[in-house]
PDB file of C-alpha atoms in Angstrom:
ATOM      1  CA  UNK A1149      33.220  -6.064 -22.095  1.00  0.00           C
ATOM      2  CA  UNK A1150      33.863  -3.457 -24.777  1.00  0.00           C
ATOM      3  CA  UNK A1151      30.436  -4.053 -26.303  1.00  0.00           C
ATOM      4  CA  UNK A1152      28.786  -3.693 -22.875  1.00  0.00           C
ATOM      5  CA  UNK A1153      30.751  -0.512 -22.233  1.00  0.00           C
ATOM      6  CA  UNK A1154      29.669   0.908 -25.567  1.00  0.00           C
ATOM      7  CA  UNK A1155      26.031   0.072 -24.847  1.00  0.00           C
ATOM      8  CA  UNK A1156      26.217   1.707 -21.433  1.00  0.00           C
ATOM      9  CA  UNK A1157      27.808   4.864 -22.871  1.00  0.00           C
ATOM     10  CA  UNK A1158      25.188   5.013 -25.620  1.00  0.00           C
ATOM     11  CA  UNK A1159      22.365   4.700 -23.064  1.00  0.00           C
ATOM     12  CA  UNK A1160      23.906   7.528 -21.029  1.00  0.00           C
ATOM     13  CA  UNK A1161      24.167   9.682 -24.137  1.00  0.00           C
ATOM     14  CA  UNK A1162      20.502   9.344 -25.064  1.00  0.00           C
ATOM     15  CA  UNK A1163      18.557   8.795 -21.821  1.00  0.00           C
ATOM     16  CA  UNK A1164      15.270  10.116 -23.183  1.00  0.00           C
ATOM     17  CA  UNK A1165      15.072   7.784 -26.167  1.00  0.00           C
ATOM     18  CA  UNK A1166      16.263   4.796 -24.116  1.00  0.00           C
ATOM     19  CA  UNK A1167      13.627   5.496 -21.482  1.00  0.00           C
ATOM     20  CA  UNK A1168      10.960   5.761 -24.147  1.00  0.00           C
ATOM     21  CA  UNK A1169      11.984   2.447 -25.702  1.00  0.00           C
ATOM     22  CA  UNK A1170      11.710   0.776 -22.301  1.00  0.00           C
ATOM     23  CA  UNK A1171       8.350   2.290 -21.358  1.00  0.00           C
ATOM     24  CA  UNK A1172       6.548   1.489 -24.615  1.00  0.00           C
ATOM     25  CA  UNK A1173       6.750  -2.328 -24.328  1.00  0.00           C
ATOM     26  CA  UNK A1174       6.180  -2.122 -20.577  1.00  0.00           C
ATOM     27  CA  UNK A1175       2.945  -0.209 -21.135  1.00  0.00           C
ATOM     28  CA  UNK A1176       1.884  -2.725 -23.779  1.00  0.00           C
ATOM     29  CA  UNK A1177       2.516  -5.624 -21.396  1.00  0.00           C
ATOM     30  CA  UNK A1178       0.533  -3.898 -18.655  1.00  0.00           C
ATOM     31  CA  UNK A1179      -2.443  -3.225 -20.944  1.00  0.00           C
ATOM     32  CA  UNK A1180      -2.530  -6.910 -21.939  1.00  0.00           C
ATOM     33  CA  UNK A1181      -2.805  -7.894 -18.259  1.00  0.00           C
ATOM     34  CA  UNK A1182      -6.604  -8.020 -17.924  1.00  0.00           C
ATOM     35  CA  UNK A1183      -6.717  -8.367 -14.155  1.00  0.00           C
ATOM     36  CA  UNK A1184      -4.389  -5.376 -13.798  1.00  0.00           C
ATOM     37  CA  UNK A1185      -6.704  -3.262 -15.956  1.00  0.00           C
ATOM     38  CA  UNK A1186      -9.704  -4.424 -13.921  1.00  0.00           C
ATOM     39  CA  UNK A1187      -7.857  -3.578 -10.712  1.00  0.00           C
ATOM     40  CA  UNK A1188      -6.921  -0.153 -12.064  1.00  0.00           C
ATOM     41  CA  UNK A1189     -10.540   0.607 -12.932  1.00  0.00           C
ATOM     42  CA  UNK A1190     -11.710  -0.426  -9.466  1.00  0.00           C
ATOM     43  CA  UNK A1191      -9.002   1.548  -7.648  1.00  0.00           C
ATOM     44  CA  UNK A1192      -9.717   4.643  -9.733  1.00  0.00           C
ATOM     45  CA  UNK A1193     -13.402   4.225  -8.902  1.00  0.00           C
ATOM     46  CA  UNK A1194     -12.644   3.952  -5.173  1.00  0.00           C
ATOM     47  CA  UNK A1195     -10.327   6.961  -5.252  1.00  0.00           C
ATOM     48  CA  UNK A1196     -12.851   9.100  -7.134  1.00  0.00           C
ATOM     49  CA  UNK A1197     -15.580   8.029  -4.701  1.00  0.00           C
ATOM     50  CA  UNK A1198     -13.380   9.086  -1.791  1.00  0.00           C
ATOM     51  CA  UNK A1199     -12.421  12.420  -3.378  1.00  0.00           C
ATOM     52  CA  UNK A1200     -16.013  13.342  -4.212  1.00  0.00           C
ATOM     53  CA  UNK A1201     -17.564  11.733  -1.119  1.00  0.00           C
ATOM     54  CA  UNK A1202     -19.533  14.861  -0.038  1.00  0.00           C
ATOM     55  CA  UNK A1203     -21.201  15.039  -3.457  1.00  0.00           C
ATOM     56  CA  UNK A1204     -21.797  11.288  -3.859  1.00  0.00           C
ATOM     57  CA  UNK A1205     -22.927  10.278  -0.353  1.00  0.00           C
ATOM     58  CA  UNK A1206     -26.731  10.415  -0.090  1.00  0.00           C
ATOM     59  CA  UNK A1207     -26.664  11.608   3.547  1.00  0.00           C
ATOM     60  CA  UNK A1208     -24.454  13.125   6.191  1.00  0.00           C
ATOM     61  CA  UNK A1209     -22.457  10.158   7.551  1.00  0.00           C
ATOM     62  CA  UNK A1210     -22.717  11.553  11.088  1.00  0.00           C
ATOM     63  CA  UNK A1211     -26.474  12.179  11.080  1.00  0.00           C
ATOM     64  CA  UNK A1212     -28.197  10.105  13.784  1.00  0.00           C
ATOM     65  CA  UNK A1213     -31.701   8.808  13.098  1.00  0.00           C
ATOM     66  CA  UNK A1214     -32.794   6.727  16.097  1.00  0.00           C
ATOM     67  CA  UNK A1215     -36.098   5.907  14.442  1.00  0.00           C
ATOM     68  CA  UNK A1216     -34.266   3.908  11.775  1.00  0.00           C
ATOM     69  CA  UNK A1217     -31.767   1.978  13.882  1.00  0.00           C
ATOM     70  CA  UNK A1218     -30.632  -1.338  12.334  1.00  0.00           C
ATOM     71  CA  UNK A1219     -32.609  -0.763   9.153  1.00  0.00           C
ATOM     72  CA  UNK A1220     -31.759  -3.661   6.797  1.00  0.00           C
ATOM     73  CA  UNK A1221     -30.445  -3.071   3.282  1.00  0.00           C
ATOM     74  CA  UNK A1222     -32.879  -1.941   0.581  1.00  0.00           C
ATOM     75  CA  UNK A1223     -35.333  -0.680   3.161  1.00  0.00           C
ATOM     76  CA  UNK A1224     -36.786   2.570   1.947  1.00  0.00           C
ATOM     77  CA  UNK A1225     -34.080   5.112   1.139  1.00  0.00           C
ATOM     78  CA  UNK A1226     -31.331   3.196   2.960  1.00  0.00           C
ATOM     79  CA  UNK A1227     -29.645   1.196   0.195  1.00  0.00           C
ATOM     80  CA  UNK A1228     -27.167  -0.598   2.494  1.00  0.00           C
ATOM     81  CA  UNK A1229     -29.103  -0.211   5.740  1.00  0.00           C
ATOM     82  CA  UNK A1230     -28.198   1.700   8.901  1.00  0.00           C
ATOM     83  CA  UNK A1231     -26.010   1.165  11.959  1.00  0.00           C
ATOM     84  CA  UNK A1232     -26.960   1.051  15.687  1.00  0.00           C
ATOM     85  CA  UNK A1233     -27.380   4.841  15.720  1.00  0.00           C
ATOM     86  CA  UNK A1234     -29.445   4.988  12.548  1.00  0.00           C
ATOM     87  CA  UNK A1235     -26.605   6.434  10.447  1.00  0.00           C
ATOM     88  CA  UNK A1236     -26.704   5.626   6.732  1.00  0.00           C
ATOM     89  CA  UNK A1237     -24.209   2.819   6.077  1.00  0.00           C
ATOM     90  CA  UNK A1238     -23.629   3.713   2.415  1.00  0.00           C
ATOM     91  CA  UNK A1239     -22.696   7.283   3.294  1.00  0.00           C
ATOM     92  CA  UNK A1240     -20.344   6.113   6.028  1.00  0.00           C
ATOM     93  CA  UNK A1241     -18.682   3.592   3.689  1.00  0.00           C
ATOM     94  CA  UNK A1242     -18.048   6.267   1.071  1.00  0.00           C
ATOM     95  CA  UNK A1243     -16.564   8.695   3.594  1.00  0.00           C
ATOM     96  CA  UNK A1244     -14.638   5.898   5.339  1.00  0.00           C
ATOM     97  CA  UNK A1245     -12.888   5.210   2.038  1.00  0.00           C
ATOM     98  CA  UNK A1246     -11.155   8.554   2.393  1.00  0.00           C
ATOM     99  CA  UNK A1247      -9.540   7.498   5.660  1.00  0.00           C
ATOM    100  CA  UNK A1248      -8.722   3.893   4.754  1.00  0.00           C
ATOM    101  CA  UNK A1249      -7.255   4.676   1.331  1.00  0.00           C
ATOM    102  CA  UNK A1250      -5.264   7.603   2.690  1.00  0.00           C
ATOM    103  CA  UNK A1251      -3.800   5.498   5.489  1.00  0.00           C
ATOM    104  CA  UNK A1252      -3.167   2.551   3.153  1.00  0.00           C
ATOM    105  CA  UNK A1253      -1.385   4.411   0.363  1.00  0.00           C
ATOM    106  CA  UNK A1254       0.453   6.887   2.580  1.00  0.00           C
ATOM    107  CA  UNK A1255       1.716   4.169   4.944  1.00  0.00           C
ATOM    108  CA  UNK A1256       2.778   2.110   1.920  1.00  0.00           C
ATOM    109  CA  UNK A1257       4.741   5.095   0.598  1.00  0.00           C
ATOM    110  CA  UNK A1258       6.498   5.599   3.936  1.00  0.00           C
ATOM    111  CA  UNK A1259       7.415   1.917   4.295  1.00  0.00           C
ATOM    112  CA  UNK A1260       8.535   1.672   0.640  1.00  0.00           C
ATOM    113  CA  UNK A1261      10.803   4.718   0.907  1.00  0.00           C
ATOM    114  CA  UNK A1262      12.356   3.636   4.207  1.00  0.00           C
ATOM    115  CA  UNK A1263      12.725  -0.022   3.207  1.00  0.00           C
ATOM    116  CA  UNK A1264      14.153   0.811  -0.215  1.00  0.00           C
ATOM    117  CA  UNK A1265      16.668   3.261   1.245  1.00  0.00           C
ATOM    118  CA  UNK A1266      17.891   0.825   3.913  1.00  0.00           C
ATOM    119  CA  UNK A1267      17.995  -2.180   1.573  1.00  0.00           C
ATOM    120  CA  UNK A1268      19.825  -0.261  -1.153  1.00  0.00           C
ATOM    121  CA  UNK A1269      22.371   1.237   1.234  1.00  0.00           C
ATOM    122  CA  UNK A1270      23.061  -2.135   2.868  1.00  0.00           C
ATOM    123  CA  UNK A1271      23.562  -3.950  -0.441  1.00  0.00           C
ATOM    124  CA  UNK A1272      25.541  -1.249  -2.209  1.00  0.00           C
ATOM    125  CA  UNK A1273      27.913  -0.380   0.630  1.00  0.00           C
ATOM    126  CA  UNK A1274      28.272  -3.887   2.016  1.00  0.00           C
ATOM    127  CA  UNK A1275      30.669  -4.747   4.809  1.00  0.00           C
ATOM    128  CA  UNK A1276      29.960  -3.276   8.239  1.00  0.00           C
ATOM    129  CA  UNK A1277      27.117  -1.076   6.977  1.00  0.00           C
ATOM    130  CA  UNK A1278      25.352  -4.097   5.521  1.00  0.00           C
ATOM    131  CA  UNK A1279      25.732  -6.076   8.750  1.00  0.00           C
ATOM    132  CA  UNK A1280      24.518  -3.204  10.946  1.00  0.00           C
ATOM    133  CA  UNK A1281      21.496  -2.408   8.788  1.00  0.00           C
ATOM    134  CA  UNK A1282      20.479  -6.039   8.390  1.00  0.00           C
ATOM    135  CA  UNK A1283      20.863  -6.836  12.091  1.00  0.00           C
ATOM    136  CA  UNK A1284      18.695  -3.811  12.868  1.00  0.00           C
ATOM    137  CA  UNK A1285      16.169  -5.091  10.325  1.00  0.00           C
ATOM    138  CA  UNK A1286      16.237  -8.559  11.886  1.00  0.00           C
ATOM    139  CA  UNK A1287      15.605  -7.117  15.348  1.00  0.00           C
ATOM    140  CA  UNK A1288      12.683  -5.046  14.070  1.00  0.00           C
ATOM    141  CA  UNK A1289      11.343  -8.091  12.216  1.00  0.00           C
ATOM    142  CA  UNK A1290      11.522 -10.251  15.324  1.00  0.00           C
ATOM    143  CA  UNK A1291       9.212  -7.962  17.285  1.00  0.00           C
ATOM    144  CA  UNK A1292       5.461  -8.520  16.789  1.00  0.00           C
ATOM    145  CA  UNK A1293       4.137  -5.779  14.540  1.00  0.00           C
ATOM    146  CA  UNK A1294       1.027  -5.292  16.651  1.00  0.00           C
ATOM    147  CA  UNK A1295       3.260  -4.749  19.693  1.00  0.00           C
ATOM    148  CA  UNK A1296       5.234  -2.057  17.881  1.00  0.00           C
ATOM    149  CA  UNK A1297       2.026  -0.419  16.694  1.00  0.00           C
ATOM    150  CA  UNK A1298       0.497  -0.311  20.155  1.00  0.00           C
ATOM    151  CA  UNK A1299       3.741   0.767  21.812  1.00  0.00           C
ATOM    152  CA  UNK A1300       4.055   3.798  19.555  1.00  0.00           C
ATOM    153  CA  UNK A1301       0.327   4.556  19.444  1.00  0.00           C
ATOM    154  CA  UNK A1302       0.142   4.609  23.250  1.00  0.00           C
ATOM    155  CA  UNK A1303       2.448   7.642  23.358  1.00  0.00           C
ATOM    156  CA  UNK A1304       1.182   9.519  20.283  1.00  0.00           C
ATOM    157  CA  UNK A1305      -2.272  11.141  20.062  1.00  0.00           C
ATOM    158  CA  UNK A1306      -4.326   9.227  17.469  1.00  0.00           C
ATOM    159  CA  UNK A1307      -4.876  10.952  14.134  1.00  0.00           C
ATOM    160  CA  UNK A1308      -4.736  10.024  10.471  1.00  0.00           C
ATOM    161  CA  UNK A1309      -1.180  11.369  10.197  1.00  0.00           C
ATOM    162  CA  UNK A1310       0.121   9.656  13.330  1.00  0.00           C
ATOM    163  CA  UNK A1311      -1.483   6.304  12.457  1.00  0.00           C
ATOM    164  CA  UNK A1312      -0.056   6.526   8.935  1.00  0.00           C
ATOM    165  CA  UNK A1313       3.468   7.213  10.184  1.00  0.00           C
ATOM    166  CA  UNK A1314       3.270   4.530  12.858  1.00  0.00           C
ATOM    167  CA  UNK A1315       2.119   1.868  10.394  1.00  0.00           C
ATOM    168  CA  UNK A1316       4.621   2.924   7.744  1.00  0.00           C
ATOM    169  CA  UNK A1317       7.560   2.976  10.152  1.00  0.00           C
ATOM    170  CA  UNK A1318       6.751  -0.495  11.497  1.00  0.00           C
ATOM    171  CA  UNK A1319       6.278  -2.273   8.153  1.00  0.00           C
ATOM    172  CA  UNK A1320       9.396  -1.490   6.082  1.00  0.00           C
ATOM    173  CA  UNK A1321      11.444  -4.577   7.038  1.00  0.00           C
ATOM    174  CA  UNK A1322      10.182  -6.959   4.333  1.00  0.00           C
ATOM    175  CA  UNK A1323      10.801  -4.315   1.679  1.00  0.00           C
ATOM    176  CA  UNK A1324      14.341  -3.757   2.934  1.00  0.00           C
ATOM    177  CA  UNK A1325      15.155  -7.466   2.703  1.00  0.00           C
ATOM    178  CA  UNK A1326      13.662  -7.817  -0.767  1.00  0.00           C
ATOM    179  CA  UNK A1327      15.436  -4.743  -2.107  1.00  0.00           C
ATOM    180  CA  UNK A1328      18.768  -5.803  -0.623  1.00  0.00           C
ATOM    181  CA  UNK A1329      18.542  -9.231  -2.244  1.00  0.00           C
ATOM    182  CA  UNK A1330      17.579  -7.762  -5.614  1.00  0.00           C
ATOM    183  CA  UNK A1331      20.319  -5.117  -5.513  1.00  0.00           C
ATOM    184  CA  UNK A1332      22.934  -7.778  -4.695  1.00  0.00           C
ATOM    185  CA  UNK A1333      21.777  -9.742  -7.738  1.00  0.00           C
ATOM    186  CA  UNK A1334      21.857  -6.743 -10.069  1.00  0.00           C
ATOM    187  CA  UNK A1335      25.303  -5.694  -8.836  1.00  0.00           C
ATOM    188  CA  UNK A1336      26.747  -8.913 -10.313  1.00  0.00           C
ATOM    189  CA  UNK A1337      25.534  -8.181 -13.849  1.00  0.00           C
ATOM    190  CA  UNK A1338      27.942  -7.107 -16.585  1.00  0.00           C
ATOM    191  CA  UNK A1339      26.269  -3.823 -17.445  1.00  0.00           C
ATOM    192  CA  UNK A1340      26.866  -2.562 -13.891  1.00  0.00           C
ATOM    193  CA  UNK A1341      30.600  -3.052 -14.376  1.00  0.00           C
ATOM    194  CA  UNK A1342      30.284  -1.366 -17.769  1.00  0.00           C
ATOM    195  CA  UNK A1343      28.530   1.624 -16.208  1.00  0.00           C
ATOM    196  CA  UNK A1344      31.226   1.891 -13.561  1.00  0.00           C
ATOM    197  CA  UNK A1345      33.925   1.725 -16.222  1.00  0.00           C
ATOM    198  CA  UNK A1346      32.088   4.474 -18.064  1.00  0.00           C
ATOM    199  CA  UNK A1347      32.520   6.774 -15.060  1.00  0.00           C
ATOM    200  CA  UNK A1348      29.027   6.596 -13.532  1.00  0.00           C
ATOM    201  CA  UNK A1349      28.918   8.023 -10.010  1.00  0.00           C
ATOM    202  CA  UNK A1350      27.482   6.084  -7.080  1.00  0.00           C
ATOM    203  CA  UNK A1351      24.273   8.146  -7.065  1.00  0.00           C
ATOM    204  CA  UNK A1352      23.802   7.793 -10.807  1.00  0.00           C
ATOM    205  CA  UNK A1353      24.515   4.075 -10.643  1.00  0.00           C
ATOM    206  CA  UNK A1354      21.897   3.589  -7.932  1.00  0.00           C
ATOM    207  CA  UNK A1355      19.196   5.808  -9.446  1.00  0.00           C
ATOM    208  CA  UNK A1356      19.616   4.893 -13.122  1.00  0.00           C
ATOM    209  CA  UNK A1357      20.677   1.251 -13.007  1.00  0.00           C
ATOM    210  CA  UNK A1358      20.139  -0.489  -9.674  1.00  0.00           C
ATOM    211  CA  UNK A1359      16.732   0.794  -8.568  1.00  0.00           C
ATOM    212  CA  UNK A1360      15.040   0.720 -12.026  1.00  0.00           C
ATOM    213  CA  UNK A1361      16.091  -2.917 -12.379  1.00  0.00           C
ATOM    214  CA  UNK A1362      14.824  -3.728  -8.881  1.00  0.00           C
ATOM    215  CA  UNK A1363      11.308  -2.397  -9.457  1.00  0.00           C
ATOM    216  CA  UNK A1364       9.446  -5.713  -9.422  1.00  0.00           C
ATOM    217  CA  UNK A1365      10.073  -6.686  -5.761  1.00  0.00           C
ATOM    218  CA  UNK A1366       9.497  -3.097  -4.620  1.00  0.00           C
ATOM    219  CA  UNK A1367       6.120  -3.001  -6.398  1.00  0.00           C
ATOM    220  CA  UNK A1368       5.044  -6.370  -5.011  1.00  0.00           C
ATOM    221  CA  UNK A1369       6.078  -5.398  -1.471  1.00  0.00           C
ATOM    222  CA  UNK A1370       4.316  -2.050  -1.813  1.00  0.00           C
ATOM    223  CA  UNK A1371       1.026  -3.637  -2.855  1.00  0.00           C
ATOM    224  CA  UNK A1372       1.171  -6.038   0.061  1.00  0.00           C
ATOM    225  CA  UNK A1373       1.903  -3.123   2.392  1.00  0.00           C
ATOM    226  CA  UNK A1374      -1.297  -1.362   1.299  1.00  0.00           C
ATOM    227  CA  UNK A1375      -3.313  -4.376   2.438  1.00  0.00           C
ATOM    228  CA  UNK A1376      -1.305  -4.662   5.629  1.00  0.00           C
ATOM    229  CA  UNK A1377      -1.765  -0.963   6.379  1.00  0.00           C
ATOM    230  CA  UNK A1378      -5.550  -1.144   6.026  1.00  0.00           C
ATOM    231  CA  UNK A1379      -5.676  -4.195   8.277  1.00  0.00           C
ATOM    232  CA  UNK A1380      -3.230  -2.705  10.791  1.00  0.00           C
ATOM    233  CA  UNK A1381      -5.406   0.374  11.067  1.00  0.00           C
ATOM    234  CA  UNK A1382      -8.333  -1.862  11.954  1.00  0.00           C
ATOM    235  CA  UNK A1383      -6.260  -3.561  14.680  1.00  0.00           C
ATOM    236  CA  UNK A1384      -5.285  -0.365  16.453  1.00  0.00           C
ATOM    237  CA  UNK A1385      -8.760   1.119  15.995  1.00  0.00           C
ATOM    238  CA  UNK A1386     -10.319  -1.941  17.612  1.00  0.00           C
ATOM    239  CA  UNK A1387      -8.040  -1.494  20.657  1.00  0.00           C
ATOM    240  CA  UNK A1388      -8.811   2.214  20.945  1.00  0.00           C
ATOM    241  CA  UNK A1389      -5.561   3.652  19.564  1.00  0.00           C
ATOM    242  CA  UNK A1390      -6.526   4.172  15.924  1.00  0.00           C
ATOM    243  CA  UNK A1391      -9.084   6.259  14.060  1.00  0.00           C
ATOM    244  CA  UNK A1392     -11.529   7.469  16.666  1.00  0.00           C
ATOM    245  CA  UNK A1393     -15.340   7.603  16.344  1.00  0.00           C
ATOM    246  CA  UNK A1394     -17.365   9.268  15.036  1.00  0.00           C
ATOM    247  CA  UNK A1395     -14.813   9.455  12.191  1.00  0.00           C
ATOM    248  CA  UNK A1396     -15.233   6.274  10.159  1.00  0.00           C
ATOM    249  CA  UNK A1397     -12.758   4.004   8.405  1.00  0.00           C
ATOM    250  CA  UNK A1398     -13.448   0.608   6.885  1.00  0.00           C
ATOM    251  CA  UNK A1399     -11.380  -0.941   9.638  1.00  0.00           C
ATOM    252  CA  UNK A1400     -13.171   0.536  12.632  1.00  0.00           C
ATOM    253  CA  UNK A1401     -16.557   0.015  10.951  1.00  0.00           C
ATOM    254  CA  UNK A1402     -15.759  -3.668  10.586  1.00  0.00           C
ATOM    255  CA  UNK A1403     -14.540  -4.016  14.139  1.00  0.00           C
ATOM    256  CA  UNK A1404     -17.447  -2.059  15.612  1.00  0.00           C
ATOM    257  CA  UNK A1405     -19.827  -4.453  13.849  1.00  0.00           C
ATOM    258  CA  UNK A1406     -18.559  -7.583  15.579  1.00  0.00           C
ATOM    259  CA  UNK A1407     -21.185  -7.385  18.329  1.00  0.00           C
ATOM    260  CA  UNK A1408     -23.961  -7.352  15.741  1.00  0.00           C
ATOM    261  CA  UNK A1409     -22.749 -10.019  13.345  1.00  0.00           C
ATOM    262  CA  UNK A1410     -25.769 -12.250  14.024  1.00  0.00           C
ATOM    263  CA  UNK A1411     -28.491  -9.631  14.452  1.00  0.00           C
ATOM    264  CA  UNK A1412     -27.245  -7.185  11.774  1.00  0.00           C
ATOM    265  CA  UNK A1413     -24.687  -8.970   9.559  1.00  0.00           C
ATOM    266  CA  UNK A1414     -24.700  -6.219   6.927  1.00  0.00           C
ATOM    267  CA  UNK A1415     -22.755  -3.985   9.321  1.00  0.00           C
ATOM    268  CA  UNK A1416     -19.762  -6.334   8.943  1.00  0.00           C
ATOM    269  CA  UNK A1417     -20.325  -7.628   5.418  1.00  0.00           C
ATOM    270  CA  UNK A1418     -20.153  -4.324   3.544  1.00  0.00           C
ATOM    271  CA  UNK A1419     -16.993  -2.893   5.188  1.00  0.00           C
ATOM    272  CA  UNK A1420     -15.363  -6.308   4.745  1.00  0.00           C
ATOM    273  CA  UNK A1421     -16.299  -6.313   1.068  1.00  0.00           C
ATOM    274  CA  UNK A1422     -14.809  -2.836   0.615  1.00  0.00           C
ATOM    275  CA  UNK A1423     -11.535  -3.910   2.229  1.00  0.00           C
ATOM    276  CA  UNK A1424     -11.453  -7.056   0.099  1.00  0.00           C
ATOM    277  CA  UNK A1425     -12.225  -5.130  -3.081  1.00  0.00           C
ATOM    278  CA  UNK A1426      -9.559  -2.509  -2.437  1.00  0.00           C
ATOM    279  CA  UNK A1427      -6.856  -4.984  -1.433  1.00  0.00           C
ATOM    280  CA  UNK A1428      -7.558  -7.394  -4.310  1.00  0.00           C
ATOM    281  CA  UNK A1429      -7.629  -4.609  -6.900  1.00  0.00           C
ATOM    282  CA  UNK A1430      -4.340  -3.159  -5.677  1.00  0.00           C
ATOM    283  CA  UNK A1431      -2.727  -6.597  -5.752  1.00  0.00           C
ATOM    284  CA  UNK A1432      -3.905  -7.062  -9.351  1.00  0.00           C
ATOM    285  CA  UNK A1433      -2.232  -3.768 -10.241  1.00  0.00           C
ATOM    286  CA  UNK A1434       0.943  -4.885  -8.508  1.00  0.00           C
ATOM    287  CA  UNK A1435       0.986  -8.137 -10.480  1.00  0.00           C
ATOM    288  CA  UNK A1436       0.500  -6.239 -13.721  1.00  0.00           C
ATOM    289  CA  UNK A1437       3.271  -3.765 -12.937  1.00  0.00           C
ATOM    290  CA  UNK A1438       5.611  -6.600 -11.963  1.00  0.00           C
ATOM    291  CA  UNK A1439       5.043  -8.355 -15.277  1.00  0.00           C
ATOM    292  CA  UNK A1440       5.304  -5.104 -17.231  1.00  0.00           C
ATOM    293  CA  UNK A1441       8.402  -3.635 -15.581  1.00  0.00           C
ATOM    294  CA  UNK A1442      10.507  -6.774 -15.210  1.00  0.00           C
ATOM    295  CA  UNK A1443      12.257  -7.237 -18.576  1.00  0.00           C
ATOM    296  CA  UNK A1444      12.937 -10.900 -17.772  1.00  0.00           C
ATOM    297  CA  UNK A1445       9.200 -11.683 -17.792  1.00  0.00           C
ATOM    298  CA  UNK A1446       7.327 -11.973 -21.069  1.00  0.00           C
ATOM    299  CA  UNK A1447       3.586 -12.187 -21.553  1.00  0.00           C
TER     300      UNK A1447
END
């Protein structure tokens, strides 16, 4: 125990150097994860395309050209074809990325913060607080997510902000359970007792020891929540409570194309490919971060 206490006190005395020693091998492990690098490149590409959409998109995504309705891909100037109103599909996909990525990442952030806070508080405090928080989580988990989404969306005017908050506040339960389980495991380790013996406060213990060593499940849950958020947005948009036309998102573009899947399959294929590309790339990044940040895993 004395050796563990000395190590804990030394780490507290030189937090900058200790943090640097931890980040260097983690970065090396991440760089060696080829799929994570590929996912990072693709996500950066999607984000840059969304940020610079007005400059990149060949046409106004709202411009209606009835003379070119249902133009197939690679016909004339329409690289990906047009929709039932003659709007350029490529331009709409680029601008829709702004909405879908914003909703996906922002809702993931909301759910990660709420789930991490509840899971950490339940595990660290234990007793009655743990039972209350976990029973509340179980009740929320038992309700169908689509029901919660529609129930809240029915009373809140649809917008990007409201849809983001609704999705984020109805998808934190899995994160809370994962974080609670990981925190309970970390609390049993010797260096936690050493940090307590060294006089670490509750806040310092949580922020410097418990949460950093619980990163892997939080990252994995967060990446899954991005995919879930993009799909959830498509659900509520399909039922009329999500992103409203003429504003485009990958979700409502995909759902609006269902009636034309046989006559104009490109209307569904390209938004579906964008969703698949974004979700897969983000999951690759999550896998790479999990392997890089978890000291128990070695590549």
